[in-house]
GROMACS .gro file of C-alpha atoms in nm:
model
  454
    1MET     CA    1   1.863  -0.485   2.940
    2SER     CA    2   1.819  -0.225   3.226
    3ARG     CA    3   1.469  -0.167   3.415
    4ALA     CA    4   1.409   0.133   3.189
    5GLN     CA    5   1.446  -0.029   2.884
    6HIS     CA    6   1.253  -0.322   2.997
    7GLU     CA    7   0.965  -0.117   3.057
    8ARG     CA    8   0.962   0.054   2.715
    9ALA     CA    9   0.996  -0.318   2.553
   10ARG     CA   10   0.701  -0.434   2.727
   11PRO     CA   11   0.385  -0.208   2.656
   12ASN     CA   12   0.131  -0.148   2.906
   13PRO     CA   13  -0.203  -0.068   2.724
   14ASN     CA   14  -0.345   0.091   3.033
   15ARG     CA   15  -0.054   0.363   3.070
   16PRO     CA   16  -0.182   0.684   3.013
   17LEU     CA   17  -0.013   0.843   2.659
   18ARG     CA   18   0.211   1.132   2.748
   19GLU     CA   19   0.044   1.338   2.510
   20ASP     CA   20   0.313   1.647   2.491
   21LEU     CA   21   0.572   1.392   2.389
   22VAL     CA   22   0.326   1.222   2.126
   23LEU     CA   23   0.216   1.581   1.998
   24GLN     CA   24   0.612   1.666   1.940
   25ALA     CA   25   0.694   1.367   1.778
   26CYS     CA   26   0.343   1.416   1.521
   27LEU     CA   27   0.421   1.762   1.445
   28GLU     CA   28   0.786   1.689   1.360
   29ALA     CA   29   0.690   1.357   1.106
   30TYR     CA   30   0.376   1.567   0.967
   31GLY     CA   31   0.624   1.879   0.908
   32GLY     CA   32   0.860   1.634   0.740
   33VAL     CA   33   0.594   1.524   0.507
   34ARG     CA   34   0.381   1.836   0.412
   35ARG     CA   35   0.679   2.100   0.447
   36GLU     CA   36   0.977   1.911   0.337
   37GLY     CA   37   0.840   1.676   0.091
   38ARG     CA   38   0.930   1.348   0.255
   39LEU     CA   39   0.761   1.016   0.196
   40SER     CA   40   0.546   0.949   0.497
   41ASP     CA   41   0.687   0.610   0.607
   42ARG     CA   42   1.050   0.754   0.575
   43ALA     CA   43   0.987   1.088   0.776
   44LEU     CA   44   0.781   0.865   1.050
   45GLU     CA   45   1.092   0.635   1.056
   46PHE     CA   46   1.339   0.943   1.109
   47VAL     CA   47   1.133   1.091   1.398
   48LEU     CA   48   1.111   0.778   1.586
   49ARG     CA   49   1.447   0.652   1.545
   50ARG     CA   50   1.543   0.925   1.741
   51LYS     CA   51   1.260   0.934   1.968
   52THR     CA   52   1.393   0.643   2.188
   53LEU     CA   53   1.212   0.745   2.506
   54LEU     CA   54   0.843   0.696   2.392
   55TYR     CA   55   0.677   0.398   2.504
   56SER     CA   56   0.576   0.149   2.233
   57THR     CA   57   0.229   0.256   2.268
   58GLU     CA   58   0.313   0.629   2.214
   59ARG     CA   59   0.503   0.509   1.909
   60ARG     CA   60   0.196   0.359   1.758
   61ALA     CA   61  -0.020   0.668   1.840
   62VAL     CA   62   0.203   0.891   1.651
   63ALA     CA   63   0.233   0.682   1.358
   64GLU     CA   64  -0.157   0.639   1.359
   65ARG     CA   65  -0.232   1.032   1.402
   66VAL     CA   66  -0.008   1.118   1.158
   67TYR     CA   67  -0.117   0.877   0.874
   68ALA     CA   68  -0.485   0.960   0.982
   69LEU     CA   69  -0.454   1.302   0.928
   70LEU     CA   70  -0.283   1.268   0.577
   71ARG     CA   71  -0.558   1.045   0.486
   72ARG     CA   72  -0.804   1.348   0.565
   73GLN     CA   73  -0.553   1.648   0.509
   74ARG     CA   74  -0.790   1.813   0.259
   75THR     CA   75  -1.119   1.762   0.461
   76VAL     CA   76  -0.943   1.898   0.783
   77ASP     CA   77  -0.803   2.199   0.593
   78PHE     CA   78  -1.139   2.298   0.495
   79LEU     CA   79  -1.329   2.257   0.812
   80LEU     CA   80  -1.050   2.474   0.966
   81GLU     CA   81  -1.055   2.710   0.730
   82ARG     CA   82  -1.436   2.757   0.808
   83SER     CA   83  -1.401   2.748   1.162
   84HIS     CA   84  -1.092   2.992   1.224
   85HIS     CA   85  -1.145   3.315   1.030
   86ASN     CA   86  -0.754   3.396   0.932
   87PHE     CA   87  -0.652   3.017   0.957
   88GLU     CA   88  -0.411   3.032   0.619
   89THR     CA   89  -0.228   3.344   0.797
   90LEU     CA   90  -0.129   3.148   1.102
   91ASP     CA   91   0.236   3.013   1.117
   92GLY     CA   92   0.295   2.629   1.025
   93THR     CA   93   0.319   2.487   1.355
   94ARG     CA   94   0.010   2.642   1.491
   95GLN     CA   95  -0.186   2.540   1.219
   96ASP     CA   96  -0.054   2.163   1.243
   97VAL     CA   97  -0.161   2.158   1.589
   98MET     CA   98  -0.481   2.233   1.479
   99ARG     CA   99  -0.501   1.984   1.215
  100LEU     CA  100  -0.390   1.711   1.438
  101ALA     CA  101  -0.696   1.785   1.694
  102THR     CA  102  -0.891   1.808   1.445
  103SER     CA  103  -0.828   1.522   1.280
  104ARG     CA  104  -0.862   1.315   1.603
  105ILE     CA  105  -1.215   1.424   1.658
  106LEU     CA  106  -1.280   1.337   1.285
  107HIS     CA  107  -1.176   1.004   1.349
  108GLY     CA  108  -1.396   0.933   1.651
  109GLU     CA  109  -1.188   1.050   1.939
  110ASP     CA  110  -1.380   1.187   2.244
  111PRO     CA  111  -1.378   1.614   2.207
  112ASN     CA  112  -1.335   1.675   2.538
  113TYR     CA  113  -1.001   1.447   2.580
  114VAL     CA  114  -0.914   1.586   2.265
  115SER     CA  115  -0.951   1.966   2.400
  116ARG     CA  116  -0.766   1.862   2.713
  117THR     CA  117  -0.456   1.684   2.524
  118SER     CA  118  -0.447   1.889   2.180
  119GLY     CA  119  -0.175   2.152   2.282
  120LEU     CA  120  -0.425   2.438   2.189
  121SER     CA  121  -0.543   2.711   2.405
  122GLY     CA  122  -0.738   3.043   2.432
  123THR     CA  123  -0.938   3.102   2.075
  124ASP     CA  124  -0.750   2.848   1.882
  125LEU     CA  125  -0.892   2.597   2.158
  126SER     CA  126  -1.229   2.731   2.054
  127VAL     CA  127  -1.182   2.635   1.705
  128LEU     CA  128  -1.269   2.274   1.801
  129ASP     CA  129  -1.638   2.383   1.953
  130ARG     CA  130  -1.703   2.515   1.570
  131LEU     CA  131  -1.596   2.220   1.400
  132PRO     CA  132  -1.965   2.047   1.392
  133ASP     CA  133  -2.086   2.365   1.216
  134ALA     CA  134  -1.792   2.373   0.937
  135ALA     CA  135  -1.906   1.985   0.870
  136ALA     CA  136  -2.296   2.084   0.831
  137GLU     CA  137  -2.162   2.333   0.566
  138LEU     CA  138  -1.942   2.081   0.400
  139ASP     CA  139  -2.249   1.846   0.373
  140GLY     CA  140  -2.479   2.096   0.234
  141LEU     CA  141  -2.230   2.173  -0.076
  142PRO     CA  142  -2.339   2.051  -0.415
  143ASP     CA  143  -2.199   1.689  -0.480
  144ALA     CA  144  -1.967   1.784  -0.725
  145GLN     CA  145  -1.815   2.031  -0.497
  146ARG     CA  146  -1.843   1.832  -0.163
  147PHE     CA  147  -1.698   1.491  -0.291
  148PRO     CA  148  -1.339   1.590  -0.339
  149ILE     CA  149  -1.336   1.779  -0.017
  150ALA     CA  150  -1.506   1.517   0.148
  151ALA     CA  151  -1.265   1.241  -0.013
  152SER     CA  152  -0.961   1.431   0.051
  153LEU     CA  153  -0.881   1.402  -0.283
  154PRO     CA  154  -0.708   1.643  -0.565
  155ASP     CA  155  -0.987   1.778  -0.809
  156PHE     CA  156  -0.861   1.579  -1.079
  157LEU     CA  157  -0.821   1.238  -0.904
  158ALA     CA  158  -1.185   1.286  -0.763
  159GLU     CA  159  -1.292   1.318  -1.127
  160LYS     CA  160  -1.130   0.975  -1.200
  161PHE     CA  161  -1.254   0.824  -0.884
  162ARG     CA  162  -1.596   0.936  -0.974
  163ALA     CA  163  -1.531   0.770  -1.340
  164VAL     CA  164  -1.416   0.454  -1.252
  165PHE     CA  165  -1.661   0.400  -0.932
  166GLY     CA  166  -1.966   0.567  -1.044
  167LYS     CA  167  -2.249   0.551  -0.783
  168ASP     CA  168  -2.030   0.390  -0.528
  169ALA     CA  169  -1.752   0.701  -0.557
  170SER     CA  170  -1.817   0.807  -0.224
  171ARG     CA  171  -1.792   0.454  -0.076
  172ALA     CA  172  -1.469   0.389  -0.240
  173ALA     CA  173  -1.319   0.694  -0.120
  174GLU     CA  174  -1.429   0.652   0.239
  175ALA     CA  175  -1.274   0.276   0.214
  176MET     CA  176  -0.938   0.435   0.082
  177ASN     CA  177  -0.931   0.663   0.379
  178GLU     CA  178  -0.940   0.405   0.646
  179ARG     CA  179  -0.658   0.195   0.783
  180ALA     CA  180  -0.558  -0.074   0.616
  181PRO     CA  181  -0.524  -0.461   0.781
  182LEU     CA  182  -0.214  -0.644   0.817
  183ASN     CA  183  -0.185  -0.918   0.614
  184ALA     CA  184   0.068  -1.188   0.558
  185ARG     CA  185   0.135  -1.461   0.307
  186VAL     CA  186   0.218  -1.832   0.408
  187ASN     CA  187   0.525  -1.940   0.256
  188SER     CA  188   0.416  -2.281   0.133
  189LEU     CA  189   0.759  -2.410   0.078
  190LYS     CA  190   0.758  -2.457   0.494
  191GLY     CA  191   0.392  -2.554   0.518
  192ASP     CA  192   0.032  -2.434   0.503
  193ARG     CA  193  -0.191  -2.157   0.646
  194ASP     CA  194  -0.346  -2.398   0.935
  195VAL     CA  195   0.001  -2.466   1.040
  196LEU     CA  196   0.119  -2.121   1.054
  197GLN     CA  197  -0.150  -2.019   1.271
  198GLU     CA  198  -0.083  -2.309   1.499
  199ARG     CA  199   0.298  -2.171   1.505
  200LEU     CA  200   0.181  -1.836   1.574
  201ALA     CA  201  -0.058  -1.924   1.863
  202ALA     CA  202   0.261  -2.108   2.022
  203GLU     CA  203   0.405  -1.741   1.981
  204ASP     CA  204   0.132  -1.593   2.179
  205VAL     CA  205  -0.011  -1.459   1.863
  206GLU     CA  206  -0.368  -1.558   1.901
  207SER     CA  207  -0.571  -1.274   1.706
  208THR     CA  208  -0.517  -1.426   1.372
  209LYS     CA  209  -0.770  -1.533   1.089
  210PRO     CA  210  -0.752  -1.650   0.747
  211THR     CA  211  -0.792  -1.426   0.478
  212PRO     CA  212  -1.131  -1.444   0.258
  213LEU     CA  213  -1.001  -1.446  -0.070
  214SER     CA  214  -0.672  -1.558  -0.081
  215PRO     CA  215  -0.603  -1.919   0.039
  216LEU     CA  216  -0.230  -1.823   0.140
  217GLY     CA  217  -0.310  -1.522   0.345
  218ILE     CA  218  -0.370  -1.438   0.727
  219THR     CA  219  -0.480  -1.108   0.903
  220LEU     CA  220  -0.296  -1.029   1.211
  221GLU     CA  221  -0.332  -0.764   1.470
  222THR     CA  222  -0.239  -0.437   1.330
  223ARG     CA  223  -0.050  -0.338   1.635
  224LEU     CA  224   0.185  -0.659   1.629
  225ASN     CA  225   0.567  -0.607   1.546
  226ILE     CA  226   0.578  -0.910   1.306
  227PHE     CA  227   0.918  -0.845   1.184
  228SER     CA  228   1.000  -0.958   1.580
  229LEU     CA  229   0.832  -1.275   1.565
  230GLN     CA  230   1.031  -1.581   1.548
  231ASN     CA  231   0.822  -1.755   1.270
  232PHE     CA  232   0.923  -1.418   1.037
  233LYS     CA  233   1.281  -1.451   1.079
  234ASP     CA  234   1.263  -1.850   1.003
  235GLY     CA  235   1.062  -1.754   0.686
  236TRP     CA  236   0.733  -1.883   0.762
  237LEU     CA  237   0.578  -1.563   0.637
  238GLU     CA  238   0.584  -1.268   0.446
  239ILE     CA  239   0.383  -0.933   0.482
  240GLN     CA  240   0.181  -0.920   0.178
  241ASP     CA  241  -0.142  -0.749   0.093
  242GLU     CA  242  -0.428  -0.981   0.030
  243GLY     CA  243  -0.458  -0.840  -0.360
  244SER     CA  244  -0.079  -0.875  -0.415
  245GLN     CA  245  -0.158  -1.250  -0.310
  246LEU     CA  246  -0.430  -1.279  -0.553
  247LEU     CA  247  -0.212  -1.104  -0.834
  248GLY     CA  248   0.045  -1.344  -0.825
  249MET     CA  249  -0.209  -1.626  -0.797
  250LEU     CA  250  -0.293  -1.528  -1.164
  251VAL     CA  251   0.067  -1.625  -1.291
  252ASP     CA  252  -0.024  -2.005  -1.194
  253ALA     CA  253   0.377  -2.045  -1.233
  254PRO     CA  254   0.455  -2.367  -1.362
  255PRO     CA  255   0.838  -2.505  -1.252
  256THR     CA  256   1.002  -2.451  -1.573
  257ARG     CA  257   1.088  -2.078  -1.669
  258VAL     CA  258   0.929  -1.781  -1.539
  259VAL     CA  259   1.043  -1.374  -1.495
  260ASP     CA  260   0.923  -1.145  -1.281
  261ALA     CA  261   1.006  -0.838  -1.466
  262CYS     CA  262   0.952  -0.562  -1.216
  263ALA     CA  263   1.063  -0.784  -0.919
  264GLY     CA  264   1.121  -0.519  -0.654
  265ALA     CA  265   1.216  -0.612  -0.318
  266GLY     CA  266   1.050  -0.957  -0.383
  267GLY     CA  267   0.734  -0.995  -0.252
  268LYS     CA  268   0.556  -1.149  -0.570
  269THR     CA  269   0.871  -1.317  -0.660
  270LEU     CA  270   0.909  -1.535  -0.363
  271GLN     CA  271   0.537  -1.624  -0.374
  272LEU     CA  272   0.614  -1.754  -0.748
  273ALA     CA  273   0.897  -1.959  -0.618
  274ALA     CA  274   0.683  -2.128  -0.363
  275GLN     CA  275   0.404  -2.190  -0.665
  276MET     CA  276   0.713  -2.350  -0.858
  277LYS     CA  277   0.797  -2.553  -0.564
  278ASN     CA  278   1.188  -2.431  -0.558
  279ARG     CA  279   1.172  -2.616  -0.900
  280GLY     CA  280   1.245  -2.471  -1.260
  281ASP     CA  281   1.399  -2.100  -1.322
  282LEU     CA  282   1.262  -1.797  -1.180
  283HIS     CA  283   1.416  -1.483  -1.326
  284ALA     CA  284   1.387  -1.183  -1.109
  285LEU     CA  285   1.445  -0.846  -1.289
  286ASP     CA  286   1.473  -0.487  -1.144
  287VAL     CA  287   1.676  -0.173  -1.231
  288ASP     CA  288   1.768  -0.115  -0.874
  289GLU     CA  289   2.066  -0.318  -0.704
  290GLY     CA  290   1.900  -0.219  -0.341
  291ARG     CA  291   1.581  -0.353  -0.404
  292MET     CA  292   1.765  -0.690  -0.549
  293GLU     CA  293   1.978  -0.748  -0.237
  294ASP     CA  294   1.669  -0.719  -0.038
  295LEU     CA  295   1.493  -0.989  -0.272
  296ARG     CA  296   1.825  -1.183  -0.175
  297LYS     CA  297   1.816  -1.159   0.179
  298ARG     CA  298   1.410  -1.228   0.185
  299ALA     CA  299   1.496  -1.537  -0.055
  300ARG     CA  300   1.762  -1.671   0.208
  301ARG     CA  301   1.524  -1.642   0.512
  302ALA     CA  302   1.247  -1.780   0.299
  303GLY     CA  303   1.469  -2.115   0.174
  304VAL     CA  304   1.404  -2.028  -0.191
  305HIS     CA  305   1.644  -2.135  -0.403
  306ASN     CA  306   1.525  -2.105  -0.764
  307VAL     CA  307   1.553  -1.767  -0.824
  308ARG     CA  308   1.827  -1.571  -1.043
  309THR     CA  309   1.842  -1.213  -0.982
  310GLN     CA  310   1.936  -0.960  -1.259
  311ILE     CA  311   1.984  -0.586  -1.261
  312ILE     CA  312   1.867  -0.456  -1.616
  313PRO     CA  313   1.906  -0.107  -1.754
  314PRO     CA  314   1.581   0.097  -1.727
  315GLU     CA  315   1.595   0.168  -2.123
  316GLY     CA  316   1.795   0.202  -2.420
  317PRO     CA  317   1.998  -0.072  -2.625
  318GLU     CA  318   2.169  -0.184  -2.309
  319ALA     CA  319   1.841  -0.301  -2.194
  320GLU     CA  320   1.719  -0.496  -2.505
  321ALA     CA  321   2.079  -0.646  -2.500
  322ALA     CA  322   2.034  -0.796  -2.124
  323LEU     CA  323   1.690  -0.944  -2.216
  324GLU     CA  324   1.808  -1.098  -2.546
  325PRO     CA  325   1.899  -1.451  -2.371
  326LEU     CA  326   1.539  -1.463  -2.228
  327LYS     CA  327   1.358  -1.375  -2.553
  328GLY     CA  328   1.101  -1.608  -2.662
  329GLN     CA  329   1.172  -1.847  -2.354
  330ALA     CA  330   0.939  -1.768  -2.067
  331ASP     CA  331   0.634  -1.992  -1.976
  332ARG     CA  332   0.518  -1.685  -1.784
  333VAL     CA  333   0.604  -1.331  -1.758
  334LEU     CA  334   0.475  -1.105  -1.457
  335VAL     CA  335   0.501  -0.719  -1.504
  336ASP     CA  336   0.389  -0.590  -1.201
  337ALA     CA  337   0.435  -0.257  -1.316
  338PRO     CA  338   0.517   0.080  -1.134
  339CYS     CA  339   0.206   0.289  -1.116
  340SER     CA  340   0.010   0.607  -0.956
  341GLY     CA  341  -0.044   0.361  -0.670
  342THR     CA  342  -0.397   0.518  -0.676
  343GLY     CA  343  -0.476   0.133  -0.514
  344THR     CA  344  -0.274   0.180  -0.209
  345PHE     CA  345  -0.393   0.528  -0.039
  346ARG     CA  346  -0.458   0.336   0.282
  347ARG     CA  347  -0.102   0.246   0.319
  348LYS     CA  348   0.045   0.559   0.177
  349PRO     CA  349  -0.201   0.838   0.201
  350ASP     CA  350   0.042   1.107   0.109
  351ALA     CA  351   0.076   0.987  -0.246
  352ARG     CA  352  -0.243   1.156  -0.344
  353TYR     CA  353  -0.123   1.484  -0.327
  354ARG     CA  354   0.180   1.422  -0.512
  355LEU     CA  355   0.037   1.269  -0.810
  356THR     CA  356  -0.051   1.524  -1.111
  357PRO     CA  357  -0.202   1.465  -1.454
  358GLU     CA  358   0.161   1.485  -1.580
  359SER     CA  359   0.281   1.237  -1.357
  360LEU     CA  360  -0.003   1.023  -1.434
  361GLU     CA  361   0.090   1.047  -1.808
  362MET     CA  362   0.426   0.969  -1.724
  363HIS     CA  363   0.336   0.630  -1.546
  364VAL     CA  364   0.098   0.515  -1.829
  365ALA     CA  365   0.391   0.604  -2.081
  366ARG     CA  366   0.621   0.381  -1.896
  367GLN     CA  367   0.365   0.075  -1.838
  368LYS     CA  368   0.324   0.058  -2.221
  369ALA     CA  369   0.677   0.051  -2.297
  370LEU     CA  370   0.744  -0.188  -2.000
  371LEU     CA  371   0.469  -0.428  -2.155
  372GLU     CA  372   0.625  -0.391  -2.501
  373ARG     CA  373   0.984  -0.485  -2.394
  374PHE     CA  374   0.870  -0.766  -2.173
  375SER     CA  375   0.615  -0.953  -2.390
  376THR     CA  376   0.938  -1.017  -2.623
  377LEU     CA  377   1.025  -1.275  -2.346
  378VAL     CA  378   0.684  -1.461  -2.358
  379LYS     CA  379   0.742  -1.819  -2.593
  380PRO     CA  380   0.466  -1.929  -2.812
  381GLY     CA  381   0.147  -2.078  -2.593
  382GLY     CA  382   0.311  -1.841  -2.301
  383ARG     CA  383   0.128  -1.624  -2.109
  384LEU     CA  384   0.208  -1.239  -1.991
  385ILE     CA  385   0.054  -1.131  -1.663
  386TYR     CA  386   0.015  -0.754  -1.648
  387GLY     CA  387  -0.087  -0.599  -1.332
  388THR     CA  388  -0.067  -0.267  -1.120
  389CYS     CA  389  -0.200  -0.124  -0.789
  390SER     CA  390  -0.371   0.166  -0.944
  391VAL     CA  391  -0.773   0.175  -0.981
  392LEU     CA  392  -0.734   0.413  -1.286
  393ARG     CA  393  -0.861   0.306  -1.608
  394GLU     CA  394  -0.573   0.498  -1.803
  395GLU     CA  395  -0.340   0.259  -1.596
  396ASN     CA  396  -0.527  -0.058  -1.655
  397GLU     CA  397  -0.776  -0.170  -1.925
  398ASP     CA  398  -0.638   0.102  -2.134
  399VAL     CA  399  -0.279   0.007  -2.129
  400VAL     CA  400  -0.421  -0.336  -2.208
  401GLN     CA  401  -0.609  -0.243  -2.492
  402ASP     CA  402  -0.337  -0.040  -2.642
  403PHE     CA  403  -0.117  -0.323  -2.639
  404LEU     CA  404  -0.337  -0.603  -2.787
  405SER     CA  405  -0.420  -0.325  -3.084
  406ARG     CA  406  -0.034  -0.386  -3.161
  407HIS     CA  407  -0.021  -0.759  -3.079
  408PRO     CA  408  -0.280  -0.991  -3.237
  409GLU     CA  409  -0.098  -1.255  -3.122
  410PHE     CA  410  -0.194  -1.231  -2.762
  411THR     CA  411  -0.540  -1.294  -2.668
  412VAL     CA  412  -0.673  -1.219  -2.328
  413ARG     CA  413  -0.785  -1.536  -2.092
  414PRO     CA  414  -1.035  -1.462  -1.817
  415VAL     CA  415  -0.903  -1.438  -1.472
  416ALA     CA  416  -1.192  -1.671  -1.339
  417GLU     CA  417  -1.047  -1.965  -1.592
  418ILE     CA  418  -0.708  -1.948  -1.347
  419LEU     CA  419  -0.861  -1.869  -1.017
  420GLY     CA  420  -1.170  -2.081  -1.026
  421ALA     CA  421  -1.537  -1.978  -1.095
  422GLU     CA  422  -1.628  -1.895  -0.722
  423LEU     CA  423  -1.310  -1.679  -0.668
  424GLY     CA  424  -1.323  -1.534  -0.988
  425LYS     CA  425  -1.659  -1.448  -1.001
  426LYS     CA  426  -1.573  -1.210  -0.675
  427VAL     CA  427  -1.270  -1.072  -0.797
  428SER     CA  428  -1.335  -1.016  -1.166
  429ALA     CA  429  -1.468  -0.728  -1.379
  430GLY     CA  430  -1.513  -0.908  -1.732
  431PRO     CA  431  -1.209  -1.063  -1.791
  432PHE     CA  432  -0.967  -0.902  -1.593
  433MET     CA  433  -0.891  -0.874  -1.180
  434ARG     CA  434  -1.018  -0.573  -1.018
  435LEU     CA  435  -0.970  -0.529  -0.666
  436ALA     CA  436  -1.085  -0.208  -0.435
  437PRO     CA  437  -1.095  -0.193  -0.075
  438HIS     CA  438  -1.479  -0.096  -0.043
  439LEU     CA  439  -1.563  -0.419  -0.229
  440HIS     CA  440  -1.299  -0.668  -0.124
  441GLY     CA  441  -1.108  -0.516   0.163
  442THR     CA  442  -0.757  -0.530  -0.004
  443ASP     CA  443  -0.570  -0.269  -0.193
  444GLY     CA  444  -0.667  -0.166  -0.533
  445PHE     CA  445  -0.525  -0.413  -0.788
  446PHE     CA  446  -0.561  -0.488  -1.175
  447GLY     CA  447  -0.494  -0.792  -1.325
  448ALA     CA  448  -0.484  -0.923  -1.695
  449VAL     CA  449  -0.385  -1.224  -1.806
  450LEU     CA  450  -0.248  -1.248  -2.212
  451VAL     CA  451  -0.176  -1.563  -2.392
  452ARG     CA  452   0.076  -1.542  -2.678
  453ALA     CA  453  -0.069  -1.779  -2.973
  454LYS     CA  454   0.133  -2.126  -3.038
   0.00000   0.00000   0.00000
């Protein structure tokens, strides 16, 4: 390693950011999302891969500023439209420089420092001085007008947040616009959470703490590169939100036959394998070969060997034929259904701007179809666990009620009976699990346990 490379590999937290380089990278990544329609994580990965001269502190600053702006995009645009009389007519790059500067101030940076390092000059720079007046104008709007802008949500989503959270809607939206914690799940095939924390401390990772709800989780410093840790490479831990861990706990998988019907890259599959102590048959199903290959790699790293991966067609007679050998055979079937992702806006802030009423209807239709299809795999006396990372009733309670109306052989089992009374009381709404950032510090999740009659 050259001396220059060594310097970049060992971050110096006291070294000033080279703001001109950070701004350029932010503009490229944000432009990729807003103007080219790229997903935020992919846009950042694309830009940062090419910015090899950035220090690690500068790379983090780019990611944090782009995500912060995406979370507050609608609020920022409102403030700038009130502070600059012809903001909408400016060229895109000039607008984006203003947006980044405004977002930094909105997120608590010193306005004087932002002014010096924003890349703005002349009349554009004076816009920052008018932001407090624009913020006061926003605060003075009637609540029905103010809430969607302050929450930085499309109007139709703002209405749904108010329907779900009621008087807590502003608090819920505010929590969705904060940076998410970095949670990991201990691989209990290797050891327990205390041992993992000791092992991480030996790797100079001192700032870890147990997650308050999941007995499997730890919270780490968000600036940590977890993938570089030897404990990660050795399969001791997996990145997994605490809410996702709780959904996995609802499966309560016995070491017999379990199906993870929408396995994806396998975060919960590995959790279920650990629940099963690597015994029995764990079938991981998905429609995407790339995600299945990721799952296989993760399983090898975790020391998991009871998983059987299977690619299934997305629909039609071929899909039914692929599932035929499992019909009526599974003790547990987890349907962690693809959804709107409204519970994950902290991590995927741009998702809110991609969601439309039409795409929401498509999600709901697919969720109902998946629940219908995979319910046939549940044996008499077995359980069907339905989950989403959505906070919307349409994708959660309404889907469950629709299924139950057509399947009287299934009944709801309260989640508190599986998680225990103390934990169940903290995370349940009626018989279902309902998690939200402002209440639990997790992503937004829903979980329901349905039991098939014997």
